[in-house]
Amino acid sequence: NAGVTQTPKFQVLKTGQSMTLQCAQDMNHNSMYWYRQDPGMGLRLIYYSASEGTTDKGEVPNGYNVSRLNKREFSLRLESAAPSQTSVYFCASSENVPTGELFFGEGSRLTVL
Amino acid sequence: DAKTTQPPSMDCAEGRAANLPCNHSTISGNEYVYWYRQIHSQGPQYIIHGLKNNETNEMASLIITEDRKSSTLILPHATLRDTAVYYCIVRVAGAAGNKLTFGGGTRVLVKP
């Protein structure tokens, strides 16, 4: 059982380049999330999707777009990468029950030069 | 969601119980207390959650005070693999897709 799978695990970009982080879950969860974690800091929510076809902004959505492709997949796109977006990105998923725990992927480490 | 306060770091001896405190004095009646941990730079891992009763599972125990303004996560027999950052989070269960707001957490170092 793979759980939550993120690709790529590592990426280096130049300022202004674009890229998409991919996330897939095989637990049939309705909700999916994208977080970022800067060095020495806690996680901050970028976007989330409570169900297929819906997306909502989190704490730090500027500079990002998301797409809930289907129930399994939730992608995060950086249209014009900036050095401030250098971070570790985590995808998570959960059931849509009141106390559903979040399951996290292993993270994608992005460096923007 | 109510704000939580945790000590930034603490040490614990291997084999002893680790007691991690969390203050959430502005918690509302319908808000749950959740604990997650993050080992090194892996994705966070769910530990336990509770509303007002004490809870126990195979990983830990959660003790919530009667006024619900604080709680303690107990790792009964800490091992070196329990070295991690532990996050205490308070939120309304089921609100807007179960999203969680992480604070700074407590960095726990288990020493031999």
mmCIF file of C-alpha atoms in Angstrom:
data_model
loop_
_atom_site.group_PDB
_atom_site.id
_atom_site.type_symbol
_atom_site.label_atom_id
_atom_site.label_comp_id
_atom_site.label_asym_id
_atom_site.label_seq_id
_atom_site.Cartn_x
_atom_site.Cartn_y
_atom_site.Cartn_z
ATOM 1 C CA ASN A 1 0.000 0.000 0.000
ATOM 2 C CA ALA A 2 1.806 3.120 -1.256
ATOM 3 C CA GLY A 3 -0.314 5.724 0.616
ATOM 4 C CA VAL A 4 0.559 9.220 -0.623
ATOM 5 C CA THR A 5 3.124 9.461 -3.416
ATOM 6 C CA GLN A 6 4.814 12.701 -4.456
ATOM 7 C CA THR A 7 6.934 13.390 -7.524
ATOM 8 C CA PRO A 8 9.556 14.620 -7.983
ATOM 9 C CA LYS A 9 11.384 14.179 -4.682
ATOM 10 C CA PHE A 10 14.023 16.777 -5.580
ATOM 11 C CA GLN A 11 13.999 19.647 -8.058
ATOM 12 C CA VAL A 12 16.203 22.656 -8.770
ATOM 13 C CA LEU A 13 14.728 25.541 -10.738
ATOM 14 C CA LYS A 14 15.915 28.886 -11.931
ATOM 15 C CA THR A 15 13.947 32.000 -11.079
ATOM 16 C CA GLY A 16 11.044 32.392 -13.464
ATOM 17 C CA GLN A 17 10.826 28.755 -14.490
ATOM 18 C CA SER A 18 7.610 26.829 -14.013
ATOM 19 C CA MET A 19 6.981 23.337 -12.728
ATOM 20 C CA THR A 20 4.283 21.062 -11.378
ATOM 21 C CA LEU A 21 4.484 18.894 -8.276
ATOM 22 C CA GLN A 22 2.415 15.750 -8.561
ATOM 23 C CA CYS A 23 0.608 13.968 -5.742
ATOM 24 C CA ALA A 24 -1.404 10.767 -5.818
ATOM 25 C CA GLN A 25 -3.101 8.772 -3.060
ATOM 26 C CA ASP A 26 -4.456 5.245 -3.178
ATOM 27 C CA MET A 27 -6.588 5.328 -0.020
ATOM 28 C CA ASN A 28 -9.781 6.582 -1.704
ATOM 29 C CA HIS A 29 -9.689 9.761 0.393
ATOM 30 C CA ASN A 30 -11.867 12.708 -0.535
ATOM 31 C CA SER A 31 -9.675 15.495 0.873
ATOM 32 C CA MET A 32 -6.181 16.400 -0.265
ATOM 33 C CA TYR A 33 -3.778 19.133 0.832
ATOM 34 C CA TRP A 34 -0.558 20.880 -0.121
ATOM 35 C CA TYR A 35 1.724 22.237 2.613
ATOM 36 C CA ARG A 36 5.120 23.887 2.511
ATOM 37 C CA GLN A 37 7.788 23.769 5.206
ATOM 38 C CA ASP A 38 10.643 26.228 5.336
ATOM 39 C CA PRO A 39 13.803 25.337 7.281
ATOM 40 C CA GLY A 40 13.207 25.222 11.052
ATOM 41 C CA MET A 41 9.540 26.120 10.659
ATOM 42 C CA GLY A 42 6.214 24.355 10.969
ATOM 43 C CA LEU A 43 4.081 23.410 7.991
ATOM 44 C CA ARG A 44 1.906 26.033 6.300
ATOM 45 C CA LEU A 45 -1.139 25.162 4.206
ATOM 46 C CA ILE A 46 -1.013 26.338 0.591
ATOM 47 C CA TYR A 47 -4.217 24.880 -0.900
ATOM 48 C CA TYR A 48 -6.589 22.078 -0.114
ATOM 49 C CA SER A 49 -9.357 20.193 -1.848
ATOM 50 C CA ALA A 50 -12.234 18.841 0.241
ATOM 51 C CA SER A 51 -13.599 16.820 -2.663
ATOM 52 C CA GLU A 52 -13.027 16.128 -6.328
ATOM 53 C CA GLY A 53 -13.734 19.267 -8.313
ATOM 54 C CA THR A 54 -13.260 21.731 -5.447
ATOM 55 C CA THR A 55 -10.206 23.627 -4.254
ATOM 56 C CA ASP A 56 -9.715 26.299 -1.592
ATOM 57 C CA LYS A 57 -6.918 28.600 -0.537
ATOM 58 C CA GLY A 58 -4.942 28.007 2.630
ATOM 59 C CA GLU A 59 -2.593 30.327 4.515
ATOM 60 C CA VAL A 60 -0.028 30.972 1.768
ATOM 61 C CA PRO A 61 -1.611 30.493 -1.709
ATOM 62 C CA ASN A 62 0.130 33.339 -3.564
ATOM 63 C CA GLY A 63 2.360 32.150 -6.393
ATOM 64 C CA TYR A 64 0.722 28.747 -6.645
ATOM 65 C CA ASN A 65 -2.089 27.077 -8.540
ATOM 66 C CA VAL A 66 -3.622 23.679 -7.934
ATOM 67 C CA SER A 67 -5.630 21.176 -9.864
ATOM 68 C CA ARG A 68 -7.664 18.294 -8.494
ATOM 69 C CA LEU A 69 -7.399 16.091 -11.557
ATOM 70 C CA ASN A 70 -9.539 13.289 -10.129
ATOM 71 C CA LYS A 71 -10.134 11.739 -6.738
ATOM 72 C CA ARG A 72 -6.621 10.297 -6.596
ATOM 73 C CA GLU A 73 -4.513 13.181 -7.851
ATOM 74 C CA PHE A 74 -3.856 16.730 -6.674
ATOM 75 C CA SER A 75 -1.152 18.773 -8.389
ATOM 76 C CA LEU A 76 0.600 21.986 -7.344
ATOM 77 C CA ARG A 77 1.944 24.340 -10.007
ATOM 78 C CA LEU A 78 4.470 27.127 -9.714
ATOM 79 C CA GLU A 79 3.979 29.340 -12.767
ATOM 80 C CA SER A 80 7.021 31.579 -12.223
ATOM 81 C CA ALA A 81 9.254 30.253 -9.481
ATOM 82 C CA ALA A 82 10.884 32.664 -7.033
ATOM 83 C CA PRO A 83 13.696 32.041 -4.508
ATOM 84 C CA SER A 84 11.146 32.581 -1.712
ATOM 85 C CA GLN A 85 9.455 29.378 -2.861
ATOM 86 C CA THR A 86 12.494 27.313 -1.954
ATOM 87 C CA SER A 87 10.999 24.869 0.517
ATOM 88 C CA VAL A 88 9.942 21.312 1.182
ATOM 89 C CA TYR A 89 6.450 20.606 -0.110
ATOM 90 C CA PHE A 90 4.225 17.992 1.470
ATOM 91 C CA CYS A 91 1.050 16.538 0.060
ATOM 92 C CA ALA A 92 -1.503 14.923 2.377
ATOM 93 C CA SER A 93 -4.884 13.262 2.182
ATOM 94 C CA SER A 94 -7.692 12.390 4.590
ATOM 95 C CA GLU A 95 -11.155 10.947 4.767
ATOM 96 C CA ASN A 96 -14.046 13.383 4.993
ATOM 97 C CA VAL A 97 -15.072 12.345 8.469
ATOM 98 C CA PRO A 98 -14.884 14.776 11.412
ATOM 99 C CA THR A 99 -11.799 13.225 12.971
ATOM 100 C CA GLY A 100 -10.106 11.918 9.837
ATOM 101 C CA GLU A 101 -6.354 11.892 10.286
ATOM 102 C CA LEU A 102 -4.066 13.297 7.615
ATOM 103 C CA PHE A 103 -1.658 10.980 5.816
ATOM 104 C CA PHE A 104 1.418 12.719 4.435
ATOM 105 C CA GLY A 105 3.748 11.982 1.565
ATOM 106 C CA GLU A 106 7.533 11.971 1.902
ATOM 107 C CA GLY A 107 7.947 15.497 0.611
ATOM 108 C CA SER A 108 9.354 17.229 -2.450
ATOM 109 C CA ARG A 109 12.448 19.358 -1.929
ATOM 110 C CA LEU A 110 12.460 22.371 -4.233
ATOM 111 C CA THR A 111 15.318 24.833 -4.636
ATOM 112 C CA VAL A 112 14.859 27.998 -6.687
ATOM 113 C CA LEU A 113 18.078 29.738 -7.667
ATOM 114 C CA ASP B 1 -8.973 27.490 15.349
ATOM 115 C CA ALA B 2 -7.587 27.954 18.859
ATOM 116 C CA LYS B 3 -3.895 28.760 19.217
ATOM 117 C CA THR B 4 -1.587 26.357 21.057
ATOM 118 C CA THR B 5 1.579 26.950 23.038
ATOM 119 C CA GLN B 6 4.290 24.311 23.366
ATOM 120 C CA PRO B 7 7.812 24.410 24.789
ATOM 121 C CA PRO B 8 10.299 24.656 21.909
ATOM 122 C CA SER B 9 12.397 21.709 23.019
ATOM 123 C CA MET B 10 12.840 19.028 25.646
ATOM 124 C CA ASP B 11 15.094 16.063 26.348
ATOM 125 C CA CYS B 12 14.050 12.652 27.541
ATOM 126 C CA ALA B 13 15.965 9.573 28.689
ATOM 127 C CA GLU B 14 15.510 6.408 26.684
ATOM 128 C CA GLY B 15 13.107 4.014 28.395
ATOM 129 C CA ARG B 16 11.494 6.724 30.495
ATOM 130 C CA ALA B 17 8.119 8.336 29.940
ATOM 131 C CA ALA B 18 8.096 11.546 27.932
ATOM 132 C CA ASN B 19 5.451 14.073 28.960
ATOM 133 C CA LEU B 20 4.813 16.765 26.359
ATOM 134 C CA PRO B 21 2.671 19.700 27.506
ATOM 135 C CA CYS B 22 0.421 21.868 25.375
ATOM 136 C CA ASN B 23 -1.575 24.929 26.381
ATOM 137 C CA HIS B 24 -4.755 25.813 24.500
ATOM 138 C CA SER B 25 -6.523 28.215 26.827
ATOM 139 C CA THR B 26 -8.859 29.600 24.123
ATOM 140 C CA ILE B 27 -10.153 26.221 23.017
ATOM 141 C CA SER B 28 -13.841 26.065 22.137
ATOM 142 C CA GLY B 29 -16.247 23.355 23.173
ATOM 143 C CA ASN B 30 -16.352 21.737 19.727
ATOM 144 C CA GLU B 31 -12.587 21.780 19.103
ATOM 145 C CA TYR B 32 -10.503 18.630 19.255
ATOM 146 C CA VAL B 33 -6.870 18.307 20.321
ATOM 147 C CA TYR B 34 -4.655 16.518 17.788
ATOM 148 C CA TRP B 35 -1.045 15.410 18.070
ATOM 149 C CA TYR B 36 1.250 14.749 15.130
ATOM 150 C CA ARG B 37 4.978 14.196 14.989
ATOM 151 C CA GLN B 38 7.605 14.736 12.323
ATOM 152 C CA ILE B 39 10.696 12.571 12.378
ATOM 153 C CA HIS B 40 13.686 14.306 10.815
ATOM 154 C CA SER B 41 12.410 15.681 7.497
ATOM 155 C CA GLN B 42 9.742 13.093 6.793
ATOM 156 C CA GLY B 43 6.066 13.925 6.439
ATOM 157 C CA PRO B 44 4.183 14.381 9.742
ATOM 158 C CA GLN B 45 2.613 11.307 11.288
ATOM 159 C CA TYR B 46 -0.667 11.225 13.204
ATOM 160 C CA ILE B 47 -0.362 10.132 16.834
ATOM 161 C CA ILE B 48 -3.646 10.636 18.657
ATOM 162 C CA HIS B 49 -6.576 12.986 19.159
ATOM 163 C CA GLY B 50 -9.217 13.706 21.799
ATOM 164 C CA LEU B 51 -12.100 15.967 22.737
ATOM 165 C CA LYS B 52 -12.398 15.875 26.525
ATOM 166 C CA ASN B 53 -11.783 12.339 27.674
ATOM 167 C CA ASN B 54 -8.338 10.853 28.068
ATOM 168 C CA GLU B 55 -7.324 8.707 25.136
ATOM 169 C CA THR B 56 -4.789 5.914 24.660
ATOM 170 C CA ASN B 57 -3.589 4.016 21.642
ATOM 171 C CA GLU B 58 -0.575 1.895 20.772
ATOM 172 C CA MET B 59 1.636 4.939 20.356
ATOM 173 C CA ALA B 60 0.739 7.275 23.209
ATOM 174 C CA SER B 61 -1.720 8.571 25.780
ATOM 175 C CA LEU B 62 -3.444 11.928 25.720
ATOM 176 C CA ILE B 63 -4.464 13.562 28.980
ATOM 177 C CA ILE B 64 -6.787 16.565 28.686
ATOM 178 C CA THR B 65 -7.480 18.695 31.764
ATOM 179 C CA GLU B 66 -11.040 19.007 32.963
ATOM 180 C CA ASP B 67 -11.284 22.633 31.812
ATOM 181 C CA ARG B 68 -9.710 21.570 28.467
ATOM 182 C CA LYS B 69 -7.291 24.474 28.548
ATOM 183 C CA SER B 70 -4.245 22.229 28.427
ATOM 184 C CA SER B 71 -3.233 18.702 27.557
ATOM 185 C CA THR B 72 -0.270 16.350 27.851
ATOM 186 C CA LEU B 73 0.936 13.771 25.386
ATOM 187 C CA ILE B 74 2.616 10.853 27.083
ATOM 188 C CA LEU B 75 5.037 8.525 25.333
ATOM 189 C CA PRO B 76 5.188 5.738 27.936
ATOM 190 C CA HIS B 77 8.601 4.288 27.143
ATOM 191 C CA ALA B 78 10.540 6.621 24.907
ATOM 192 C CA THR B 79 12.946 5.104 22.387
ATOM 193 C CA LEU B 80 15.605 6.761 20.251
ATOM 194 C CA ARG B 81 13.189 6.497 17.324
ATOM 195 C CA ASP B 82 10.811 8.849 19.153
ATOM 196 C CA THR B 83 13.225 11.732 18.572
ATOM 197 C CA ALA B 84 11.094 14.119 16.517
ATOM 198 C CA VAL B 85 9.191 17.395 16.468
ATOM 199 C CA TYR B 86 5.784 16.988 18.109
ATOM 200 C CA TYR B 87 2.917 19.218 17.092
ATOM 201 C CA CYS B 88 -0.160 19.947 19.208
ATOM 202 C CA ILE B 89 -3.049 21.221 17.069
ATOM 203 C CA VAL B 90 -6.531 22.326 18.061
ATOM 204 C CA ARG B 91 -9.322 22.531 15.526
ATOM 205 C CA VAL B 92 -12.977 21.929 14.891
ATOM 206 C CA ALA B 93 -13.353 18.390 13.661
ATOM 207 C CA GLY B 94 -14.577 18.168 10.100
ATOM 208 C CA ALA B 95 -14.445 21.908 9.452
ATOM 209 C CA ALA B 96 -13.621 22.718 5.837
ATOM 210 C CA GLY B 97 -11.896 19.534 4.841
ATOM 211 C CA ASN B 98 -10.027 18.647 8.031
ATOM 212 C CA LYS B 99 -7.192 21.044 7.299
ATOM 213 C CA LEU B 100 -4.666 21.484 10.103
ATOM 214 C CA THR B 101 -2.695 24.564 11.156
ATOM 215 C CA PHE B 102 0.769 23.645 12.424
ATOM 216 C CA GLY B 103 2.687 25.738 14.935
ATOM 217 C CA GLY B 104 6.340 25.440 15.888
ATOM 218 C CA GLY B 105 5.965 22.238 17.880
ATOM 219 C CA THR B 106 8.272 20.750 20.533
ATOM 220 C CA ARG B 107 11.575 19.277 19.440
ATOM 221 C CA VAL B 108 12.056 16.133 21.525
ATOM 222 C CA LEU B 109 15.470 14.547 21.817
ATOM 223 C CA VAL B 110 15.550 11.073 23.351
ATOM 224 C CA LYS B 111 18.991 10.365 24.786
ATOM 225 C CA PRO B 112 20.534 6.950 25.542
#
